Amino acid sequence: MSVARSTAATASLDHVATASGRASNPQALGLVLAVLSAIAFAGSGPFAKPLMEAGWSAGGVVFARALAAGVLLLPFAAWAVRRDPAVIVRNWKIVLGYGLIAIAASQFFYYGAIEHIPVSIAMLIMYLAPVLLLLASWALTRRRPAALALVGAAVCVGGLLLVLDLSGEVRFDGLGLAFAAIAACGTAGYYLIGAAAPRDFPPITLVCSGLLIGALTYGLLALVGVLPVTMVLTSEVALFGTTVAWWLPLGVVVLAGTVTAYALGLLAATRLGSRLASFAGLMELPATFTVAALLLGEIPTWVQFAGTLLILAGVVCVRLAPDRTAAPLAEEPGTVTGSIPVVTNAIPVVTGAIPLVTSAIPIMTSAVPVVEHYELDDERFD
């Protein structure tokens, strides 16, 4: 989801932003970069949908996007680890989990969802990922979240009911809604794995590695016949009332909605710090609505618009709420409690963006190393 997606691994950049970046880099430039990143990410879904309407499968779009973007980012990723290339091997579990869950699963089910339901509806459901993390943290730690977080979660649920407009004439495809819900779960996992990445792991390298692993996963699933990957390279795509070659919308998805968006998001994070950048990333939602309306004619009703505002308000409340679930229920020497701190600064990555997560979250200790918990406070490095 925007700076969220392009900054899932930028916890390591927060130190730069808080220790020195704020003193030397104007926040105005950081805000501009964050908003541009959100807008760039917003175009990914709306420009991908015309490809699917022209005969491409969701698997074909995500495969082409992940492979092309991963190859383009590869030189920068290699340069970032030139002094310590073994960092990738040391963190292979995180890299593998990031590629399989944060990239392959999350993006495939998102694009699968927009085949059946409007892009804006799919994104709104994805935006509920922080609420899912909140509820998971409450269930696993048995510590009640802050009242503001619970209010935010309730407001999000109310907003979702309005967005779905259950009493209206429009009925959304059940498969599309299911795919969007699975994608939201994948986005939650996206946050968790990104937060577990060590601070010496360059974010651009994690992003590039995840994209290439995602592309490899799609390719292998296609070879065994599990994932349909259809790319109609001779097709013309309807775009802005005319027809264009297939490579034009795909180029927008790859160059603008992935490579440029990631780069701008990383630059913004170094200038703003996590909390401010995460709120700037909320611009992705209205930007996606605007692009979808102009490009696809997907205009929400007034009821759905009101629901959108409620979801935005609820997400803001969840992010502003203090984290009361960070402390474990019981702590014994030499044991791992498995608690999951609430991610209040994260932005969902819907169209492929990397979420901005500043809290290290231990998960699946057999697959991802448990990392030390950090409080969600940008001033922790002061």
CSV table of N, CA and C in Angstrom, one decimal, residues 78-211:
chain,number,residue,atom,x,y,z
A,78,ALA,N,21.8,-5.0,-5.5
A,78,ALA,CA,23.2,-5.6,-5.4
A,78,ALA,C,24.2,-4.6,-4.8
A,79,TRP,N,24.0,-3.3,-5.3
A,79,TRP,CA,24.9,-2.2,-4.8
A,79,TRP,C,24.7,-2.0,-3.3
A,80,ALA,N,23.5,-2.1,-2.8
A,80,ALA,CA,23.2,-1.9,-1.4
A,80,ALA,C,23.9,-2.9,-0.5
A,81,VAL,N,24.1,-4.1,-1.0
A,81,VAL,CA,24.8,-5.2,-0.1
A,81,VAL,C,26.2,-5.5,-0.6
A,82,ARG,N,26.8,-4.6,-1.4
A,82,ARG,CA,28.1,-4.9,-2.0
A,82,ARG,C,29.2,-5.2,-0.9
A,83,ARG,N,29.0,-4.5,0.3
A,83,ARG,CA,30.0,-4.8,1.3
A,83,ARG,C,29.7,-6.0,2.2
A,84,ASP,N,28.5,-6.5,2.1
A,84,ASP,CA,28.1,-7.6,3.0
A,84,ASP,C,27.0,-8.4,2.2
A,85,PRO,N,27.3,-9.0,1.1
A,85,PRO,CA,26.3,-9.8,0.4
A,85,PRO,C,25.8,-11.0,1.1
A,86,ALA,N,26.5,-11.5,2.1
A,86,ALA,CA,26.1,-12.6,2.9
A,86,ALA,C,24.8,-12.3,3.8
A,87,VAL,N,24.5,-11.0,3.9
A,87,VAL,CA,23.3,-10.6,4.7
A,87,VAL,C,22.0,-11.3,4.1
A,88,ILE,N,22.0,-11.6,2.8
A,88,ILE,CA,20.9,-12.2,2.2
A,88,ILE,C,20.8,-13.7,2.7
A,89,VAL,N,21.9,-14.3,2.7
A,89,VAL,CA,22.0,-15.7,3.1
A,89,VAL,C,21.6,-15.9,4.6
A,90,ARG,N,22.2,-14.9,5.4
A,90,ARG,CA,21.9,-15.0,6.9
A,90,ARG,C,20.4,-14.8,7.2
A,91,ASN,N,19.7,-14.1,6.3
A,91,ASN,CA,18.3,-13.9,6.6
A,91,ASN,C,17.4,-14.6,5.5
A,92,TRP,N,17.8,-15.8,5.1
A,92,TRP,CA,17.1,-16.4,4.0
A,92,TRP,C,15.7,-16.8,4.4
A,93,LYS,N,15.4,-17.0,5.7
A,93,LYS,CA,14.0,-17.3,6.1
A,93,LYS,C,13.1,-16.1,5.9
A,94,ILE,N,13.7,-14.9,6.3
A,94,ILE,CA,12.9,-13.7,6.1
A,94,ILE,C,12.7,-13.4,4.6
A,95,VAL,N,13.7,-13.6,3.8
A,95,VAL,CA,13.6,-13.3,2.4
A,95,VAL,C,12.6,-14.3,1.8
A,96,LEU,N,12.6,-15.5,2.1
A,96,LEU,CA,11.7,-16.5,1.6
A,96,LEU,C,10.3,-16.2,2.0
A,97,GLY,N,10.1,-16.0,3.3
A,97,GLY,CA,8.7,-15.6,3.8
A,97,GLY,C,8.2,-14.4,3.1
A,98,TYR,N,9.1,-13.4,3.0
A,98,TYR,CA,8.7,-12.1,2.3
A,98,TYR,C,8.2,-12.3,0.9
A,99,GLY,N,9.0,-13.2,0.2
A,99,GLY,CA,8.7,-13.4,-1.2
A,99,GLY,C,7.4,-14.2,-1.4
A,100,LEU,N,7.2,-15.2,-0.5
A,100,LEU,CA,6.0,-16.1,-0.7
A,100,LEU,C,4.7,-15.5,-0.1
A,101,ILE,N,4.8,-14.8,1.0
A,101,ILE,CA,3.6,-14.3,1.6
A,101,ILE,C,3.4,-12.8,1.3
A,102,ALA,N,4.4,-12.0,1.5
A,102,ALA,CA,4.2,-10.5,1.3
A,102,ALA,C,4.1,-10.2,-0.2
A,103,ILE,N,4.8,-10.9,-1.0
A,103,ILE,CA,4.7,-10.6,-2.5
A,103,ILE,C,3.7,-11.5,-3.2
A,104,ALA,N,4.1,-12.8,-3.2
A,104,ALA,CA,3.4,-13.8,-4.1
A,104,ALA,C,1.9,-13.9,-3.7
A,105,ALA,N,1.6,-14.2,-2.4
A,105,ALA,CA,0.3,-14.4,-2.0
A,105,ALA,C,-0.5,-13.1,-2.0
A,106,SER,N,0.0,-12.0,-1.4
A,106,SER,CA,-0.7,-10.8,-1.2
A,106,SER,C,-1.1,-10.2,-2.6
A,107,GLN,N,-0.1,-10.1,-3.5
A,107,GLN,CA,-0.4,-9.5,-4.8
A,107,GLN,C,-1.3,-10.4,-5.6
A,108,PHE,N,-1.1,-11.7,-5.6
A,108,PHE,CA,-1.9,-12.5,-6.5
A,108,PHE,C,-3.4,-12.4,-6.1
A,109,PHE,N,-3.7,-12.5,-4.8
A,109,PHE,CA,-5.1,-12.4,-4.4
A,109,PHE,C,-5.7,-11.0,-4.5
A,110,TYR,N,-4.8,-10.0,-4.4
A,110,TYR,CA,-5.3,-8.6,-4.7
A,110,TYR,C,-5.7,-8.5,-6.2
A,111,TYR,N,-4.8,-8.9,-7.1
A,111,TYR,CA,-5.2,-8.8,-8.5
A,111,TYR,C,-6.3,-9.8,-8.8
A,112,GLY,N,-6.4,-10.9,-8.2
A,112,GLY,CA,-7.5,-11.8,-8.4
A,112,GLY,C,-8.8,-11.2,-7.9
A,113,ALA,N,-8.8,-10.4,-6.9
A,113,ALA,CA,-10.0,-9.7,-6.4
A,113,ALA,C,-10.5,-8.7,-7.4
A,114,ILE,N,-9.5,-7.9,-7.9
A,114,ILE,CA,-10.0,-6.8,-8.8
A,114,ILE,C,-10.5,-7.3,-10.2
A,115,GLU,N,-10.3,-8.6,-10.4
A,115,GLU,CA,-10.9,-9.2,-11.6
A,115,GLU,C,-12.4,-9.3,-11.4
A,116,HIS,N,-12.9,-9.3,-10.2
A,116,HIS,CA,-14.3,-9.6,-9.9
A,116,HIS,C,-15.0,-8.4,-9.2
A,117,ILE,N,-14.3,-7.6,-8.5
A,117,ILE,CA,-14.9,-6.4,-7.8
A,117,ILE,C,-14.1,-5.2,-8.2
A,118,PRO,N,-14.8,-4.0,-7.9
A,118,PRO,CA,-14.1,-2.7,-8.2
A,118,PRO,C,-12.7,-2.6,-7.4
A,119,VAL,N,-11.8,-2.0,-8.0
A,119,VAL,CA,-10.5,-1.8,-7.4
A,119,VAL,C,-10.6,-1.1,-6.1
A,120,SER,N,-11.4,-0.1,-6.0
A,120,SER,CA,-11.5,0.7,-4.7
A,120,SER,C,-12.0,-0.2,-3.6
A,121,ILE,N,-13.0,-1.1,-3.9
A,121,ILE,CA,-13.5,-2.0,-2.9
A,121,ILE,C,-12.5,-2.9,-2.4
A,122,ALA,N,-11.7,-3.5,-3.3
A,122,ALA,CA,-10.6,-4.4,-2.9
A,122,ALA,C,-9.6,-3.7,-2.0
A,123,MET,N,-9.3,-2.5,-2.4
A,123,MET,CA,-8.3,-1.8,-1.6
A,123,MET,C,-8.8,-1.5,-0.2
A,124,LEU,N,-10.0,-1.1,-0.1
A,124,LEU,CA,-10.6,-0.8,1.2
A,124,LEU,C,-10.6,-2.0,2.1
A,125,ILE,N,-10.9,-3.2,1.6
A,125,ILE,CA,-10.8,-4.4,2.4
A,125,ILE,C,-9.4,-4.7,2.8
A,126,MET,N,-8.4,-4.4,1.9
A,126,MET,CA,-7.0,-4.6,2.2
A,126,MET,C,-6.6,-3.6,3.3
A,127,TYR,N,-7.2,-2.5,3.4
A,127,TYR,CA,-6.8,-1.5,4.4
A,127,TYR,C,-7.2,-1.9,5.8
A,128,LEU,N,-7.9,-3.0,5.9
A,128,LEU,CA,-8.3,-3.6,7.2
A,128,LEU,C,-7.2,-4.4,7.8
A,129,ALA,N,-6.1,-4.6,7.2
A,129,ALA,CA,-5.0,-5.4,7.7
A,129,ALA,C,-4.5,-4.9,9.1
A,130,PRO,N,-4.4,-3.6,9.4
A,130,PRO,CA,-4.0,-3.3,10.8
A,130,PRO,C,-5.0,-3.7,11.8
A,131,VAL,N,-6.3,-3.7,11.4
A,131,VAL,CA,-7.3,-4.2,12.4
A,131,VAL,C,-7.1,-5.7,12.6
A,132,LEU,N,-6.8,-6.5,11.6
A,132,LEU,CA,-6.5,-7.9,11.7
A,132,LEU,C,-5.4,-8.1,12.7
A,133,LEU,N,-4.3,-7.3,12.5
A,133,LEU,CA,-3.2,-7.4,13.4
A,133,LEU,C,-3.5,-7.1,14.8
A,134,LEU,N,-4.4,-6.1,15.0
A,134,LEU,CA,-4.8,-5.7,16.3
A,134,LEU,C,-5.6,-6.9,17.0
A,135,LEU,N,-6.5,-7.5,16.3
A,135,LEU,CA,-7.3,-8.6,16.8
A,135,LEU,C,-6.4,-9.8,17.1
A,136,ALA,N,-5.5,-10.1,16.2
A,136,ALA,CA,-4.6,-11.2,16.4
A,136,ALA,C,-3.7,-11.0,17.6
A,137,SER,N,-3.2,-9.8,17.8
A,137,SER,CA,-2.4,-9.5,19.0
A,137,SER,C,-3.2,-9.7,20.3
A,138,TRP,N,-4.5,-9.3,20.3
A,138,TRP,CA,-5.4,-9.4,21.4
A,138,TRP,C,-5.6,-10.9,21.7
A,139,ALA,N,-5.8,-11.7,20.7
A,139,ALA,CA,-6.1,-13.1,20.9
A,139,ALA,C,-4.9,-13.8,21.4
A,140,LEU,N,-3.7,-13.5,20.9
A,140,LEU,CA,-2.6,-14.3,21.3
A,140,LEU,C,-2.0,-13.8,22.6
A,141,THR,N,-2.1,-12.6,22.9
A,141,THR,CA,-1.5,-12.1,24.2
A,141,THR,C,-2.5,-12.0,25.3
A,142,ARG,N,-3.8,-12.0,24.9
A,142,ARG,CA,-4.9,-11.8,25.9
A,142,ARG,C,-4.7,-10.5,26.7
A,143,ARG,N,-4.2,-9.5,26.1
A,143,ARG,CA,-4.1,-8.2,26.7
A,143,ARG,C,-5.0,-7.3,25.8
A,144,ARG,N,-5.9,-6.6,26.5
A,144,ARG,CA,-6.9,-5.8,25.8
A,144,ARG,C,-6.2,-4.6,25.2
A,145,PRO,N,-6.4,-4.3,23.9
A,145,PRO,CA,-5.8,-3.1,23.3
A,145,PRO,C,-6.3,-1.8,23.9
A,146,ALA,N,-5.7,-0.7,23.6
A,146,ALA,CA,-6.1,0.6,24.1
A,146,ALA,C,-7.5,0.9,23.6
A,147,ALA,N,-8.3,1.7,24.3
A,147,ALA,CA,-9.6,2.0,24.0
A,147,ALA,C,-9.7,2.6,22.6
A,148,LEU,N,-8.8,3.5,22.3
A,148,LEU,CA,-8.8,4.2,21.0
A,148,LEU,C,-8.6,3.2,19.9
A,149,ALA,N,-7.8,2.2,20.1
A,149,ALA,CA,-7.6,1.1,19.0
A,149,ALA,C,-8.9,0.4,18.8
A,150,LEU,N,-9.6,0.0,19.9
A,150,LEU,CA,-10.8,-0.7,19.8
A,150,LEU,C,-11.9,0.1,19.1
A,151,VAL,N,-11.9,1.4,19.4
A,151,VAL,CA,-12.9,2.3,18.7
A,151,VAL,C,-12.6,2.4,17.3
A,152,GLY,N,-11.3,2.5,16.9
A,152,GLY,CA,-10.9,2.5,15.5
A,152,GLY,C,-11.3,1.2,14.8
A,153,ALA,N,-11.1,0.1,15.4
A,153,ALA,CA,-11.5,-1.2,14.8
A,153,ALA,C,-13.0,-1.2,14.5
A,154,ALA,N,-13.8,-0.8,15.5
A,154,ALA,CA,-15.2,-0.8,15.4
A,154,ALA,C,-15.7,0.1,14.2
A,155,VAL,N,-15.0,1.3,14.2
A,155,VAL,CA,-15.3,2.3,13.1
A,155,VAL,C,-15.0,1.7,11.7
A,156,CYS,N,-13.9,0.9,11.6
A,156,CYS,CA,-13.5,0.3,10.4
A,156,CYS,C,-14.5,-0.7,10.0
A,157,VAL,N,-15.0,-1.5,10.9
A,157,VAL,CA,-16.0,-2.5,10.6
A,157,VAL,C,-17.3,-1.8,10.1
A,158,GLY,N,-17.7,-0.8,10.8
A,158,GLY,CA,-18.9,0.0,10.3
A,158,GLY,C,-18.7,0.5,9.0
A,159,GLY,N,-17.5,1.1,8.7
A,159,GLY,CA,-17.2,1.6,7.4
A,159,GLY,C,-17.2,0.6,6.3
A,160,LEU,N,-16.7,-0.6,6.6
A,160,LEU,CA,-16.8,-1.7,5.6
A,160,LEU,C,-18.2,-2.1,5.3
A,161,LEU,N,-19.1,-2.1,6.3
A,161,LEU,CA,-20.5,-2.5,6.0
A,161,LEU,C,-21.1,-1.5,5.1
A,162,LEU,N,-20.8,-0.2,5.3
A,162,LEU,CA,-21.3,0.9,4.4
A,162,LEU,C,-20.7,0.7,3.0
A,163,VAL,N,-19.4,0.4,2.9
A,163,VAL,CA,-18.8,0.3,1.6
A,163,VAL,C,-19.4,-0.9,0.8
A,164,LEU,N,-19.7,-2.0,1.5
A,164,LEU,CA,-20.3,-3.1,0.8
A,164,LEU,C,-21.8,-2.8,0.5
A,165,ASP,N,-22.4,-1.8,1.2
A,165,ASP,CA,-23.7,-1.4,0.9
A,165,ASP,C,-24.7,-2.6,0.7
A,166,LEU,N,-24.8,-3.3,1.8
A,166,LEU,CA,-25.6,-4.6,1.7
A,166,LEU,C,-27.0,-4.4,1.4
A,167,SER,N,-27.6,-3.2,1.7
A,167,SER,CA,-29.0,-3.0,1.4
A,167,SER,C,-29.2,-2.4,0.1
A,168,GLY,N,-28.1,-2.1,-0.7
A,168,GLY,CA,-28.3,-1.4,-2.0
A,168,GLY,C,-28.5,-2.4,-3.1
A,169,GLU,N,-28.6,-1.9,-4.3
A,169,GLU,CA,-28.9,-2.8,-5.4
A,169,GLU,C,-27.7,-3.5,-6.0
A,170,VAL,N,-26.5,-2.9,-5.7
A,170,VAL,CA,-25.3,-3.5,-6.2
A,170,VAL,C,-24.9,-4.7,-5.4
A,171,ARG,N,-24.6,-5.8,-6.0
A,171,ARG,CA,-24.1,-7.0,-5.3
A,171,ARG,C,-22.7,-7.3,-5.8
A,172,PHE,N,-21.8,-7.5,-4.9
A,172,PHE,CA,-20.4,-7.8,-5.3
A,172,PHE,C,-20.2,-9.3,-5.4
A,173,ASP,N,-19.3,-9.7,-6.3
A,173,ASP,CA,-19.0,-11.1,-6.5
A,173,ASP,C,-18.3,-11.6,-5.2
A,174,GLY,N,-18.9,-12.8,-4.7
A,174,GLY,CA,-18.4,-13.4,-3.5
A,174,GLY,C,-17.0,-13.8,-3.6
A,175,LEU,N,-16.5,-14.3,-4.8
A,175,LEU,CA,-15.2,-14.8,-4.9
A,175,LEU,C,-14.2,-13.6,-4.9
A,176,GLY,N,-14.6,-12.5,-5.4
A,176,GLY,CA,-13.8,-11.3,-5.4
A,176,GLY,C,-13.6,-10.8,-3.9
A,177,LEU,N,-14.7,-10.8,-3.2
A,177,LEU,CA,-14.6,-10.4,-1.8
A,177,LEU,C,-13.7,-11.4,-1.0
A,178,ALA,N,-13.8,-12.7,-1.3
A,178,ALA,CA,-13.0,-13.7,-0.6
A,178,ALA,C,-11.5,-13.5,-0.9
A,179,PHE,N,-11.2,-13.2,-2.1
A,179,PHE,CA,-9.8,-13.0,-2.5
A,179,PHE,C,-9.3,-11.7,-1.8
A,180,ALA,N,-10.1,-10.7,-1.7
A,180,ALA,CA,-9.7,-9.4,-1.1
A,180,ALA,C,-9.4,-9.7,0.4
A,181,ALA,N,-10.3,-10.5,1.0
A,181,ALA,CA,-10.1,-10.8,2.5
A,181,ALA,C,-8.8,-11.6,2.7
A,182,ILE,N,-8.5,-12.6,1.8
A,182,ILE,CA,-7.2,-13.4,1.8
A,182,ILE,C,-6.1,-12.4,1.6
A,183,ALA,N,-6.2,-11.5,0.7
A,183,ALA,CA,-5.1,-10.6,0.4
A,183,ALA,C,-4.8,-9.7,1.6
A,184,ALA,N,-5.9,-9.3,2.4
A,184,ALA,CA,-5.7,-8.6,3.6
A,184,ALA,C,-4.9,-9.4,4.6
A,185,CYS,N,-5.2,-10.6,4.7
A,185,CYS,CA,-4.4,-11.5,5.6
A,185,CYS,C,-3.0,-11.6,5.2
A,186,GLY,N,-2.8,-11.7,3.8
A,186,GLY,CA,-1.4,-11.7,3.3
A,186,GLY,C,-0.7,-10.4,3.6
A,187,THR,N,-1.4,-9.3,3.6
A,187,THR,CA,-0.8,-8.0,3.9
A,187,THR,C,-0.5,-7.9,5.4
A,188,ALA,N,-1.3,-8.5,6.2
A,188,ALA,CA,-0.9,-8.5,7.6
A,188,ALA,C,0.4,-9.3,7.8
A,189,GLY,N,0.5,-10.4,7.1
A,189,GLY,CA,1.8,-11.2,7.2
A,189,GLY,C,2.9,-10.4,6.6
A,190,TYR,N,2.6,-9.6,5.6
A,190,TYR,CA,3.6,-8.7,5.0
A,190,TYR,C,4.2,-7.7,6.0
A,191,TYR,N,3.3,-7.2,6.9
A,191,TYR,CA,3.8,-6.3,7.9
A,191,TYR,C,4.7,-7.1,8.9
A,192,LEU,N,4.3,-8.2,9.3
A,192,LEU,CA,5.0,-9.0,10.3
A,192,LEU,C,6.4,-9.4,9.9
A,193,ILE,N,6.5,-9.9,8.6
A,193,ILE,CA,7.8,-10.3,8.1
A,193,ILE,C,8.7,-9.1,7.9
A,194,GLY,N,8.1,-8.1,7.3
A,194,GLY,CA,8.9,-6.9,7.1
A,194,GLY,C,9.5,-6.3,8.4
A,195,ALA,N,8.7,-6.4,9.5
A,195,ALA,CA,9.1,-5.8,10.7
A,195,ALA,C,10.2,-6.7,11.4
A,196,ALA,N,10.2,-8.0,11.0
A,196,ALA,CA,11.2,-8.9,11.6
A,196,ALA,C,12.6,-8.8,10.9
A,197,ALA,N,12.6,-8.0,9.8
A,197,ALA,CA,13.9,-7.9,9.1
A,197,ALA,C,14.9,-7.1,9.9
A,198,PRO,N,16.1,-7.6,10.0
A,198,PRO,CA,17.1,-6.8,10.8
A,198,PRO,C,17.5,-5.5,10.2
A,199,ARG,N,18.0,-4.6,11.0
A,199,ARG,CA,18.2,-3.2,10.6
A,199,ARG,C,19.4,-3.1,9.6
A,200,ASP,N,20.3,-4.2,9.5
A,200,ASP,CA,21.4,-4.1,8.6
A,200,ASP,C,21.0,-4.7,7.3
A,201,PHE,N,19.8,-5.1,7.1
A,201,PHE,CA,19.3,-5.6,5.8
A,201,PHE,C,18.7,-4.4,5.0
A,202,PRO,N,19.4,-4.0,3.9
A,202,PRO,CA,18.9,-2.9,3.1
A,202,PRO,C,17.4,-3.1,2.6
A,203,PRO,N,16.5,-2.2,2.8
A,203,PRO,CA,15.1,-2.4,2.4
A,203,PRO,C,15.0,-2.7,0.9
A,204,ILE,N,15.8,-2.0,0.1
A,204,ILE,CA,15.7,-2.2,-1.4
A,204,ILE,C,16.1,-3.6,-1.8
A,205,THR,N,17.0,-4.2,-1.0
A,205,THR,CA,17.4,-5.6,-1.3
A,205,THR,C,16.3,-6.5,-0.9
A,206,LEU,N,15.7,-6.3,0.2
A,206,LEU,CA,14.5,-7.1,0.6
A,206,LEU,C,13.4,-7.1,-0.4
A,207,VAL,N,13.1,-5.9,-0.8
A,207,VAL,CA,12.0,-5.7,-1.8
A,207,VAL,C,12.4,-6.4,-3.1
A,208,CYS,N,13.6,-6.2,-3.6
A,208,CYS,CA,14.0,-6.9,-4.9
A,208,CYS,C,14.0,-8.4,-4.7
A,209,SER,N,14.5,-8.9,-3.6
A,209,SER,CA,14.6,-10.3,-3.4
A,209,SER,C,13.1,-10.9,-3.3
A,210,GLY,N,12.2,-10.2,-2.6
A,210,GLY,CA,10.9,-10.7,-2.5
A,210,GLY,C,10.2,-10.7,-3.9
A,211,LEU,N,10.4,-9.7,-4.7
A,211,LEU,CA,9.8,-9.7,-6.1
A,211,LEU,C,10.3,-10.8,-6.9
